[in-house]
Structure formats: structure tokens, C-alpha cells
């Protein structure tokens, strides 16, 4: 893939938290080499391929990582990530409550586990993920969230254009 004349990943991504019986499907990222998410727990998703819409990327990535085919989802927000002078990444954030298929036993990027929603914030997460997971749990209306990192430390958070002081 070429973006801006160079071979690189798209700056556009999706992330989805599948919901079932009060749980989120979480992936413990422990298998992929050179993984920025190594050791952290995240939802399913990934980078857009050329010509994909957000929904096409969402459905493809969730199927590739989990074996499940989404049949119902909600677009919950857009998250802008900045870090240490790297180009910004824009993530379309979803939840899904209906899907078909069988969960894969061996995901190539990590270990999949259904985690009770009330326990998710106790996992090893990115600081910013804690913020948008709270927004999802609180049924916050569609939101725009900017998260700026220096190394692994969250240094700025802006929700719907307003700086968030305590995070």
C-alpha cells in the first residue's frame, strides 16, 4: 500500500468492542512481533486497505482476527492519536452486539477472551483506551476524542474540542 508516495500503513483504522452477556471481547496482544500494542488488551480492528469504507474495514478486520462476522454494530466515535512527532492516526470506534460464526481459537495477533465489562478497566490498557471505554459504558453520544502520547504516557486529551484536565 502507498500513502503519500511511500509504502506504509494507512493512517485510518477501526476498533470494535464486541459485546455479549455483559462482556467485551478483548485481545491480549502477545503474539505479533514489533507490536506497538504489545502486552496491552484491546478490541478487534486494524488499518484500512485501499478503497475500503470504515464499515468494510471493520467487518474485514473483526472477521480476520476473531473468525466472527458482524451483523449489527454502532459507530460510536472518532479518535485521533498523536505521538512523539509521528503522523496522526484516525480511528473509527465501534461497538457490536450481533455477530455469527465461531470464535477462532488461535488468533495470530494475540489471545482472545470475553471479559466482564466491569473488569475491563483493570486490564493493562492504554491510558486513552480507559477514557473511551468509559464513554462507551456511559452511553456517551457520538464523540470526537484526541489523545496525544509521549512514549506510552498520555499527555493531552481533548473531548469534542474541549481539553480534559483530569485523565
Tab-separated table of N, CA and C in Angstrom:
chain	number	residue	atom	x	y	z
A	1	UNK	N	0.841	-1.168	0.000
A	1	UNK	CA	0.000	0.000	0.000
A	1	UNK	C	0.890	1.236	0.000
A	2	UNK	N	0.483	2.245	-0.748
A	2	UNK	CA	1.233	3.500	-0.779
A	2	UNK	C	0.331	4.630	-0.285
A	3	UNK	N	0.824	5.348	0.671
A	3	UNK	CA	0.142	6.540	1.193
A	3	UNK	C	1.161	7.654	1.102
A	4	UNK	N	0.814	8.737	0.426
A	4	UNK	CA	1.747	9.859	0.287
A	4	UNK	C	2.993	9.469	-0.469
A	5	UNK	N	2.884	8.524	-1.430
A	5	UNK	CA	4.021	8.127	-2.242
A	5	UNK	C	4.970	7.141	-1.589
A	6	UNK	N	4.725	6.775	-0.333
A	6	UNK	CA	5.602	5.820	0.355
A	6	UNK	C	4.804	4.587	0.743
A	7	UNK	N	5.491	3.456	0.802
A	7	UNK	CA	4.834	2.235	1.259
A	7	UNK	C	4.726	2.299	2.781
A	8	UNK	N	3.505	2.292	3.262
A	8	UNK	CA	3.261	2.336	4.701
A	8	UNK	C	1.813	1.961	4.980
A	9	UNK	N	1.482	1.796	6.233
A	9	UNK	CA	0.112	1.502	6.633
A	9	UNK	C	-0.732	2.764	6.530
A	10	UNK	N	-2.017	2.566	6.298
A	10	UNK	CA	-2.960	3.676	6.270
A	10	UNK	C	-3.010	4.348	7.641
A	11	UNK	N	-3.196	5.670	7.684
A	11	UNK	CA	-3.364	6.357	8.966
A	11	UNK	C	-4.793	6.205	9.504
A	12	UNK	N	-5.628	5.464	8.787
A	12	UNK	CA	-7.019	5.249	9.170
A	12	UNK	C	-7.189	3.833	9.698
A	13	UNK	N	-7.833	3.709	10.859
A	13	UNK	CA	-8.037	2.402	11.469
A	13	UNK	C	-9.453	2.278	12.018
A	14	UNK	N	-9.804	1.051	12.366
A	14	UNK	CA	-11.046	0.787	13.084
A	14	UNK	C	-10.711	0.045	14.368
A	15	UNK	N	-11.598	0.155	15.342
A	15	UNK	CA	-11.502	-0.624	16.573
A	15	UNK	C	-12.922	-0.928	17.003
A	16	UNK	N	-13.156	-2.182	17.388
A	16	UNK	CA	-14.504	-2.597	17.765
A	16	UNK	C	-14.473	-3.407	19.050
A	17	UNK	N	-15.417	-3.117	19.917
A	17	UNK	CA	-15.624	-3.905	21.123
A	17	UNK	C	-16.908	-4.696	20.925
A	18	UNK	N	-16.760	-6.014	20.736
A	18	UNK	CA	-17.907	-6.898	20.611
A	18	UNK	C	-18.475	-7.133	22.003
A	19	UNK	N	-19.805	-7.074	22.102
A	19	UNK	CA	-20.484	-7.203	23.382
A	19	UNK	C	-21.338	-8.464	23.394
A	20	UNK	N	-21.272	-9.200	24.513
A	20	UNK	CA	-22.125	-10.374	24.678
A	20	UNK	C	-22.261	-10.679	26.162
A	21	UNK	N	-23.498	-10.766	26.632
A	21	UNK	CA	-23.785	-11.152	28.017
A	21	UNK	C	-22.998	-10.343	29.045
A	22	UNK	N	-22.902	-9.018	28.850
A	22	UNK	CA	-22.207	-8.158	29.804
A	22	UNK	C	-20.694	-8.200	29.700
A	23	UNK	N	-20.179	-8.778	28.622
A	23	UNK	CA	-18.736	-8.893	28.409
A	23	UNK	C	-18.327	-8.160	27.141
A	24	UNK	N	-17.057	-7.771	27.079
A	24	UNK	CA	-16.421	-7.312	25.850
A	24	UNK	C	-15.437	-8.391	25.406
A	25	UNK	N	-15.339	-8.601	24.094
A	25	UNK	CA	-14.310	-9.488	23.564
A	25	UNK	C	-13.024	-8.675	23.485
A	26	UNK	N	-12.023	-9.095	24.231
A	26	UNK	CA	-10.754	-8.389	24.299
A	26	UNK	C	-9.643	-9.278	23.748
A	27	UNK	N	-8.626	-8.615	23.183
A	27	UNK	CA	-7.459	-9.327	22.668
A	27	UNK	C	-6.232	-8.893	23.463
A	28	UNK	N	-5.561	-9.882	24.063
A	28	UNK	CA	-4.299	-9.618	24.755
A	28	UNK	C	-3.202	-9.743	23.710
A	29	UNK	N	-2.576	-8.617	23.348
A	29	UNK	CA	-1.625	-8.571	22.236
A	29	UNK	C	-0.262	-9.090	22.690
A	30	UNK	N	-0.044	-10.390	22.471
A	30	UNK	CA	1.203	-11.008	22.937
A	30	UNK	C	1.895	-11.843	21.866
A	31	UNK	N	1.390	-11.835	20.618
A	31	UNK	CA	1.956	-12.722	19.600
A	31	UNK	C	2.677	-12.019	18.460
A	32	UNK	N	2.290	-10.824	18.128
A	32	UNK	CA	2.809	-10.133	16.949
A	32	UNK	C	4.157	-9.475	17.255
A	33	UNK	N	5.122	-9.636	16.362
A	33	UNK	CA	6.430	-9.007	16.554
A	33	UNK	C	6.363	-7.507	16.269
A	34	UNK	N	7.168	-6.729	16.966
A	34	UNK	CA	7.267	-5.275	16.783
A	34	UNK	C	5.887	-4.623	16.877
A	35	UNK	N	5.130	-4.995	17.887
A	35	UNK	CA	3.746	-4.546	18.058
A	35	UNK	C	3.703	-3.385	19.043
A	36	UNK	N	3.222	-2.230	18.582
A	36	UNK	CA	3.091	-1.067	19.468
A	36	UNK	C	2.148	-1.374	20.636
A	37	UNK	N	1.238	-2.331	20.444
A	37	UNK	CA	0.273	-2.711	21.480
A	37	UNK	C	0.735	-3.902	22.324
A	38	UNK	N	1.989	-4.294	22.197
A	38	UNK	CA	2.471	-5.497	22.878
A	38	UNK	C	2.166	-5.465	24.374
A	39	UNK	N	1.546	-6.551	24.851
A	39	UNK	CA	1.230	-6.693	26.269
A	39	UNK	C	-0.052	-6.013	26.701
A	40	UNK	N	-0.647	-5.221	25.824
A	40	UNK	CA	-1.876	-4.499	26.172
A	40	UNK	C	-3.098	-5.305	25.716
A	41	UNK	N	-4.247	-4.952	26.256
A	41	UNK	CA	-5.531	-5.533	25.889
A	41	UNK	C	-6.278	-4.505	25.046
A	42	UNK	N	-6.785	-4.933	23.896
A	42	UNK	CA	-7.528	-4.032	23.019
A	42	UNK	C	-8.704	-4.783	22.405
A	43	UNK	N	-9.543	-4.059	21.681
A	43	UNK	CA	-10.622	-4.678	20.917
A	43	UNK	C	-10.091	-5.155	19.581
A	44	UNK	N	-10.993	-5.536	18.692
A	44	UNK	CA	-10.610	-6.001	17.367
A	44	UNK	C	-10.625	-4.869	16.363
A	45	UNK	N	-9.739	-4.923	15.392
A	45	UNK	CA	-9.729	-3.896	14.357
A	45	UNK	C	-8.367	-3.788	13.724
A	46	UNK	N	-8.200	-2.774	12.888
A	46	UNK	CA	-6.919	-2.587	12.237
A	46	UNK	C	-6.974	-1.530	11.159
A	47	UNK	N	-5.960	-1.519	10.324
A	47	UNK	CA	-5.780	-0.489	9.296
A	47	UNK	C	-6.653	-0.726	8.067
A	48	UNK	N	-7.135	0.378	7.502
A	48	UNK	CA	-7.890	0.340	6.255
A	48	UNK	C	-7.006	-0.187	5.135
A	49	UNK	N	-7.599	-0.894	4.201
A	49	UNK	CA	-6.958	-1.232	2.944
A	49	UNK	C	-7.448	-0.233	1.902
A	50	UNK	N	-6.707	-0.045	0.806
A	50	UNK	CA	-7.109	0.947	-0.199
A	50	UNK	C	-8.551	0.742	-0.671
A	51	UNK	N	-9.296	1.834	-0.699
A	51	UNK	CA	-10.661	1.815	-1.197
A	51	UNK	C	-11.712	1.373	-0.203
A	52	UNK	N	-11.317	0.960	1.005
A	52	UNK	CA	-12.300	0.487	1.983
A	52	UNK	C	-13.018	1.647	2.668
A	53	UNK	N	-14.280	1.431	2.958
A	53	UNK	CA	-15.022	2.318	3.842
A	53	UNK	C	-14.721	1.893	5.282
A	54	UNK	N	-15.066	2.747	6.263
A	54	UNK	CA	-14.852	2.327	7.652
A	54	UNK	C	-15.565	1.011	7.978
A	55	UNK	N	-16.787	0.847	7.482
A	55	UNK	CA	-17.545	-0.364	7.787
A	55	UNK	C	-16.927	-1.600	7.132
A	56	UNK	N	-16.426	-1.455	5.916
A	56	UNK	CA	-15.771	-2.582	5.257
A	56	UNK	C	-14.514	-2.999	6.010
A	57	UNK	N	-13.748	-2.025	6.457
A	57	UNK	CA	-12.544	-2.318	7.246
A	57	UNK	C	-12.928	-3.004	8.556
A	58	UNK	N	-13.929	-2.469	9.222
A	58	UNK	CA	-14.395	-3.026	10.488
A	58	UNK	C	-14.762	-4.501	10.337
A	59	UNK	N	-15.632	-4.800	9.383
A	59	UNK	CA	-16.117	-6.167	9.201
A	59	UNK	C	-14.962	-7.100	8.818
A	60	UNK	N	-14.096	-6.658	7.908
A	60	UNK	CA	-12.963	-7.489	7.482
A	60	UNK	C	-12.011	-7.770	8.635
A	61	UNK	N	-11.614	-6.715	9.354
A	61	UNK	CA	-10.648	-6.885	10.440
A	61	UNK	C	-11.190	-7.770	11.564
A	62	UNK	N	-12.442	-7.560	11.949
A	62	UNK	CA	-13.019	-8.389	13.010
A	62	UNK	C	-13.073	-9.846	12.562
A	63	UNK	N	-13.456	-10.098	11.319
A	63	UNK	CA	-13.505	-11.470	10.795
A	63	UNK	C	-12.102	-12.092	10.788
A	64	UNK	N	-11.091	-11.339	10.310
A	64	UNK	CA	-9.719	-11.865	10.257
A	64	UNK	C	-9.183	-12.204	11.648
A	65	UNK	N	-9.480	-11.359	12.627
A	65	UNK	CA	-8.896	-11.539	13.955
A	65	UNK	C	-9.674	-12.501	14.848
A	66	UNK	N	-11.004	-12.549	14.659
A	66	UNK	CA	-11.828	-13.327	15.591
A	66	UNK	C	-12.538	-14.517	14.965
A	67	UNK	N	-12.696	-14.508	13.641
A	67	UNK	CA	-13.487	-15.527	12.972
A	67	UNK	C	-14.971	-15.206	12.956
A	68	UNK	N	-15.375	-14.122	13.611
A	68	UNK	CA	-16.785	-13.749	13.714
A	68	UNK	C	-17.164	-12.759	12.618
A	69	UNK	N	-18.384	-12.884	12.122
A	69	UNK	CA	-18.924	-11.976	11.113
A	69	UNK	C	-19.930	-11.047	11.783
A	70	UNK	N	-19.642	-9.753	11.770
A	70	UNK	CA	-20.542	-8.783	12.397
A	70	UNK	C	-21.844	-8.694	11.616
A	71	UNK	N	-22.957	-8.627	12.355
A	71	UNK	CA	-24.267	-8.443	11.731
A	71	UNK	C	-24.975	-7.195	12.242
A	72	UNK	N	-24.459	-6.589	13.311
A	72	UNK	CA	-25.024	-5.351	13.852
A	72	UNK	C	-23.933	-4.623	14.624
A	73	UNK	N	-23.765	-3.329	14.339
A	73	UNK	CA	-22.748	-2.524	15.022
A	73	UNK	C	-23.188	-1.075	15.080
A	74	UNK	N	-22.515	-0.316	15.957
A	74	UNK	CA	-22.758	1.133	16.106
A	74	UNK	C	-21.443	1.874	16.000
A	75	UNK	N	-21.437	2.939	15.201
A	75	UNK	CA	-20.280	3.835	15.097
A	75	UNK	C	-20.389	4.773	16.286
A	76	UNK	N	-19.437	4.706	17.214
A	76	UNK	CA	-19.541	5.417	18.491
A	76	UNK	C	-18.727	6.693	18.558
A	77	UNK	N	-17.623	6.758	17.778
A	77	UNK	CA	-16.807	7.961	17.854
A	77	UNK	C	-15.597	7.868	16.953
A	78	UNK	N	-14.922	8.995	16.834
A	78	UNK	CA	-13.670	9.075	16.087
A	78	UNK	C	-12.577	9.475	17.075
A	79	UNK	N	-11.467	8.754	17.043
A	79	UNK	CA	-10.367	9.021	17.965
A	79	UNK	C	-9.133	9.380	17.139
A	80	UNK	N	-8.545	10.526	17.458
A	80	UNK	CA	-7.315	10.982	16.813
A	80	UNK	C	-6.163	10.722	17.765
A	81	UNK	N	-5.151	9.998	17.277
A	81	UNK	CA	-3.962	9.714	18.075
A	81	UNK	C	-2.789	10.499	17.518
A	82	UNK	N	-2.040	11.151	18.405
A	82	UNK	CA	-0.764	11.741	18.035
A	82	UNK	C	0.274	11.220	19.022
A	83	UNK	N	1.512	11.083	18.517
A	83	UNK	CA	2.563	10.566	19.392
A	83	UNK	C	3.928	10.990	18.880
A	84	UNK	N	4.687	11.677	19.725
A	84	UNK	CA	6.113	11.942	19.501
A	84	UNK	C	6.468	12.321	18.068
A	85	UNK	N	5.738	13.217	17.454
A	85	UNK	CA	6.077	13.691	16.120
A	85	UNK	C	5.704	12.751	14.988
A	86	UNK	N	5.105	11.603	15.288
A	86	UNK	CA	4.643	10.696	14.236
A	86	UNK	C	3.386	11.271	13.591
A	87	UNK	N	3.087	10.839	12.355
A	87	UNK	CA	1.835	11.299	11.738
A	87	UNK	C	0.627	10.868	12.577
A	88	UNK	N	-0.417	11.672	12.557
A	88	UNK	CA	-1.631	11.354	13.302
A	88	UNK	C	-2.281	10.099	12.732
A	89	UNK	N	-2.956	9.361	13.607
A	89	UNK	CA	-3.749	8.199	13.219
A	89	UNK	C	-5.187	8.491	13.617
A	90	UNK	N	-6.111	8.108	12.760
A	90	UNK	CA	-7.529	8.372	12.988
A	90	UNK	C	-8.253	7.039	13.082
A	91	UNK	N	-8.916	6.818	14.218
A	91	UNK	CA	-9.551	5.538	14.478
A	91	UNK	C	-11.060	5.693	14.577
A	92	UNK	N	-11.776	4.898	13.802
A	92	UNK	CA	-13.229	4.826	13.882
A	92	UNK	C	-13.569	3.787	14.942
A	93	UNK	N	-14.270	4.206	15.987
A	93	UNK	CA	-14.550	3.352	17.140
A	93	UNK	C	-15.988	2.832	17.084
A	94	UNK	N	-16.128	1.519	17.245
A	94	UNK	CA	-17.425	0.856	17.153
A	94	UNK	C	-17.662	-0.056	18.350
A	95	UNK	N	-18.939	-0.347	18.580
A	95	UNK	CA	-19.346	-1.487	19.394
A	95	UNK	C	-20.236	-2.355	18.511
A	96	UNK	N	-20.264	-3.632	18.792
A	96	UNK	CA	-21.103	-4.558	18.033
A	96	UNK	C	-21.785	-5.509	19.007
A	97	UNK	N	-23.071	-5.738	18.769
A	97	UNK	CA	-23.825	-6.606	19.674
A	97	UNK	C	-24.430	-7.821	18.978
A	98	UNK	N	-24.136	-7.985	17.695
A	98	UNK	CA	-24.655	-9.138	16.978
A	98	UNK	C	-23.641	-9.600	15.943
A	99	UNK	N	-23.426	-10.900	15.923
A	99	UNK	CA	-22.436	-11.481	15.028
A	99	UNK	C	-22.760	-12.956	14.881
A	100	UNK	N	-22.151	-13.568	13.871
A	100	UNK	CA	-22.329	-15.002	13.657
A	100	UNK	C	-20.956	-15.637	13.496
A	101	UNK	N	-20.941	-16.967	13.519
A	101	UNK	CA	-19.686	-17.683	13.342
A	101	UNK	C	-19.160	-18.228	14.650
A	102	UNK	N	-17.951	-18.761	14.572
A	102	UNK	CA	-17.302	-19.372	15.724
A	102	UNK	C	-16.004	-18.638	16.008
A	103	UNK	N	-15.805	-18.288	17.252
A	103	UNK	CA	-14.591	-17.598	17.674
A	103	UNK	C	-13.376	-18.482	17.401
A	104	UNK	N	-12.352	-17.891	16.753
A	104	UNK	CA	-11.133	-18.653	16.471
A	104	UNK	C	-10.409	-18.967	17.774
A	105	UNK	N	-9.761	-20.101	17.796
A	105	UNK	CA	-9.008	-20.487	18.992
A	105	UNK	C	-7.585	-19.965	18.955
A	106	UNK	N	-7.077	-19.692	17.747
A	106	UNK	CA	-5.687	-19.249	17.624
A	106	UNK	C	-5.609	-17.987	16.770
A	107	UNK	N	-5.746	-16.834	17.399
A	107	UNK	CA	-5.613	-15.544	16.712
A	107	UNK	C	-4.127	-15.253	16.542
A	108	UNK	N	-3.730	-14.798	15.359
A	108	UNK	CA	-2.300	-14.586	15.087
A	108	UNK	C	-1.711	-13.373	15.806
A	109	UNK	N	-2.559	-12.497	16.342
A	109	UNK	CA	-2.048	-11.279	16.982
A	109	UNK	C	-2.100	-11.309	18.498
A	110	UNK	N	-2.876	-12.235	19.058
A	110	UNK	CA	-2.994	-12.270	20.500
A	110	UNK	C	-3.950	-13.341	20.960
A	111	UNK	N	-4.321	-13.260	22.218
A	111	UNK	CA	-5.245	-14.210	22.828
A	111	UNK	C	-6.580	-13.504	23.032
A	112	UNK	N	-7.650	-14.111	22.527
A	112	UNK	CA	-8.989	-13.544	22.650
A	112	UNK	C	-9.661	-14.068	23.914
A	113	UNK	N	-10.358	-13.152	24.611
A	113	UNK	CA	-11.033	-13.560	25.844
A	113	UNK	C	-12.244	-12.654	26.078
A	114	UNK	N	-13.360	-13.270	26.445
A	114	UNK	CA	-14.527	-12.492	26.868
A	114	UNK	C	-14.273	-12.023	28.301
A	115	UNK	N	-14.328	-10.709	28.516
A	115	UNK	CA	-14.015	-10.120	29.817
A	115	UNK	C	-15.236	-9.337	30.296
A	116	UNK	N	-15.715	-9.584	31.528
A	116	UNK	CA	-16.826	-8.789	32.047
A	116	UNK	C	-16.509	-7.295	31.956
A	117	UNK	N	-17.496	-6.518	31.501
A	117	UNK	CA	-17.264	-5.078	31.303
A	117	UNK	C	-16.725	-4.404	32.557
A	118	UNK	N	-17.207	-4.832	33.721
A	118	UNK	CA	-16.757	-4.180	34.957
A	118	UNK	C	-15.312	-4.511	35.297
A	119	UNK	N	-14.712	-5.504	34.643
A	119	UNK	CA	-13.317	-5.868	34.888
A	119	UNK	C	-12.348	-5.324	33.838
A	120	UNK	N	-12.868	-4.814	32.731
A	120	UNK	CA	-12.013	-4.389	31.619
A	120	UNK	C	-11.028	-3.307	32.044
A	121	UNK	N	-11.469	-2.339	32.851
A	121	UNK	CA	-10.576	-1.245	33.239
A	121	UNK	C	-9.442	-1.696	34.157
A	122	UNK	N	-9.497	-2.926	34.657
A	122	UNK	CA	-8.411	-3.467	35.486
A	122	UNK	C	-7.310	-4.100	34.643
A	123	UNK	N	-7.571	-4.275	33.355
A	123	UNK	CA	-6.583	-4.874	32.460
A	123	UNK	C	-5.487	-3.868	32.120
A	124	UNK	N	-4.415	-4.354	31.533
A	124	UNK	CA	-3.332	-3.473	31.069
A	124	UNK	C	-3.776	-2.852	29.745
A	125	UNK	N	-4.202	-1.588	29.821
A	125	UNK	CA	-4.738	-0.852	28.683
A	125	UNK	C	-3.911	0.406	28.447
A	126	UNK	N	-4.021	0.955	27.253
A	126	UNK	CA	-3.520	2.312	27.015
A	126	UNK	C	-4.351	3.260	27.880
A	127	UNK	N	-3.726	4.330	28.385
A	127	UNK	CA	-4.449	5.302	29.216
A	127	UNK	C	-5.657	5.864	28.476
A	128	UNK	N	-5.491	6.202	27.209
A	128	UNK	CA	-6.589	6.768	26.436
A	128	UNK	C	-7.723	5.790	26.221
A	129	UNK	N	-7.405	4.490	26.110
A	129	UNK	CA	-8.461	3.478	25.958
A	129	UNK	C	-9.383	3.489	27.167
A	130	UNK	N	-8.823	3.734	28.342
A	130	UNK	CA	-9.652	3.813	29.551
A	130	UNK	C	-10.694	4.921	29.408
A	131	UNK	N	-10.286	6.024	28.793
A	131	UNK	CA	-11.211	7.147	28.617
A	131	UNK	C	-12.335	6.793	27.655
A	132	UNK	N	-12.011	6.257	26.480
A	132	UNK	CA	-13.107	5.986	25.557
A	132	UNK	C	-13.928	4.772	25.972
A	133	UNK	N	-13.350	3.834	26.712
A	133	UNK	CA	-14.167	2.742	27.240
A	133	UNK	C	-15.184	3.261	28.253
A	134	UNK	N	-14.796	4.251	29.043
A	134	UNK	CA	-15.766	4.872	29.969
A	134	UNK	C	-16.880	5.574	29.188
A	135	UNK	N	-16.508	6.276	28.108
A	135	UNK	CA	-17.519	6.944	27.285
A	135	UNK	C	-18.489	5.925	26.686
A	136	UNK	N	-17.982	4.781	26.250
A	136	UNK	CA	-18.845	3.733	25.715
A	136	UNK	C	-19.789	3.203	26.792
A	137	UNK	N	-19.236	2.922	27.974
A	137	UNK	CA	-20.031	2.385	29.082
A	137	UNK	C	-21.111	3.366	29.517
A	138	UNK	N	-20.786	4.655	29.498
A	138	UNK	CA	-21.737	5.693	29.906
A	138	UNK	C	-22.728	6.050	28.797
A	139	UNK	N	-22.650	5.345	27.652
A	139	UNK	CA	-23.518	5.619	26.503
A	139	UNK	C	-23.425	7.075	26.054
A	140	UNK	N	-22.227	7.627	26.121
A	140	UNK	CA	-21.969	8.987	25.645
A	140	UNK	C	-22.367	9.060	24.170
A	141	UNK	N	-23.016	10.161	23.751
A	141	UNK	CA	-23.348	10.262	22.322
A	141	UNK	C	-22.075	10.291	21.469
A	142	UNK	N	-22.239	10.153	20.163
A	142	UNK	CA	-21.098	10.132	19.246
A	142	UNK	C	-20.099	11.216	19.646
A	143	UNK	N	-18.813	10.855	19.688
A	143	UNK	CA	-17.806	11.788	20.192
A	143	UNK	C	-16.574	11.821	19.316
A	144	UNK	N	-15.817	12.905	19.470
A	144	UNK	CA	-14.502	13.062	18.876
A	144	UNK	C	-13.526	13.208	20.032
A	145	UNK	N	-12.516	12.349	20.051
A	145	UNK	CA	-11.558	12.328	21.140
A	145	UNK	C	-10.160	12.398	20.549
A	146	UNK	N	-9.359	13.346	21.024
A	146	UNK	CA	-7.956	13.433	20.614
A	146	UNK	C	-7.096	13.006	21.791
A	147	UNK	N	-6.200	12.046	21.521
A	147	UNK	CA	-5.300	11.533	22.541
A	147	UNK	C	-3.870	11.723	22.059
A	148	UNK	N	-3.068	12.436	22.833
A	148	UNK	CA	-1.674	12.689	22.472
A	148	UNK	C	-0.764	12.004	23.485
A	149	UNK	N	0.207	11.258	22.943
A	149	UNK	CA	1.128	10.483	23.772
A	149	UNK	C	2.558	10.943	23.580
A	150	UNK	N	3.329	10.862	24.674
A	150	UNK	CA	4.784	10.927	24.630
A	150	UNK	C	5.232	9.581	25.160
A	151	UNK	N	5.869	8.802	24.272
A	151	UNK	CA	6.171	7.403	24.559
A	151	UNK	C	4.850	6.719	24.909
A	152	UNK	N	4.747	6.062	26.061
A	152	UNK	CA	3.492	5.398	26.438
A	152	UNK	C	2.623	6.251	27.366
A	153	UNK	N	2.988	7.505	27.560
A	153	UNK	CA	2.290	8.352	28.543
A	153	UNK	C	1.332	9.315	27.847
A	154	UNK	N	0.073	9.304	28.272
A	154	UNK	CA	-0.928	10.224	27.753
A	154	UNK	C	-0.642	11.622	28.287
A	155	UNK	N	-0.434	12.589	27.378
A	155	UNK	CA	-0.081	13.944	27.794
A	155	UNK	C	-1.152	14.966	27.447
A	156	UNK	N	-2.104	14.587	26.595
A	156	UNK	CA	-3.186	15.506	26.239
A	156	UNK	C	-4.411	14.692	25.855
A	157	UNK	N	-5.567	15.209	26.283
A	157	UNK	CA	-6.841	14.601	25.933
A	157	UNK	C	-7.828	15.731	25.644
A	158	UNK	N	-8.469	15.656	24.481
A	158	UNK	CA	-9.451	16.662	24.088
A	158	UNK	C	-10.713	15.934	23.668
A	159	UNK	N	-11.829	16.188	24.358
A	159	UNK	CA	-13.103	15.534	24.070
A	159	UNK	C	-14.052	16.543	23.456
A	160	UNK	N	-14.480	16.263	22.224
A	160	UNK	CA	-15.395	17.146	21.492
A	160	UNK	C	-14.900	18.594	21.483
A	161	UNK	N	-13.587	18.764	21.280
A	161	UNK	CA	-12.986	20.084	21.165
A	161	UNK	C	-12.640	20.773	22.476
A	162	UNK	N	-12.920	20.108	23.604
A	162	UNK	CA	-12.679	20.699	24.918
A	162	UNK	C	-11.597	19.897	25.644
A	163	UNK	N	-10.501	20.562	26.069
A	163	UNK	CA	-9.470	19.837	26.804
A	163	UNK	C	-10.022	19.200	28.068
A	164	UNK	N	-9.607	17.969	28.328
A	164	UNK	CA	-9.978	17.255	29.538
A	164	UNK	C	-8.800	17.384	30.500
A	165	UNK	N	-9.050	17.932	31.639
A	165	UNK	CA	-7.963	18.234	32.577
A	165	UNK	C	-7.498	16.991	33.342
A	166	UNK	N	-8.441	16.232	33.864
A	166	UNK	CA	-8.066	15.051	34.664
A	166	UNK	C	-8.293	13.803	33.838
A	167	UNK	N	-7.220	13.092	33.618
A	167	UNK	CA	-7.359	11.822	32.911
A	167	UNK	C	-6.391	10.876	33.510
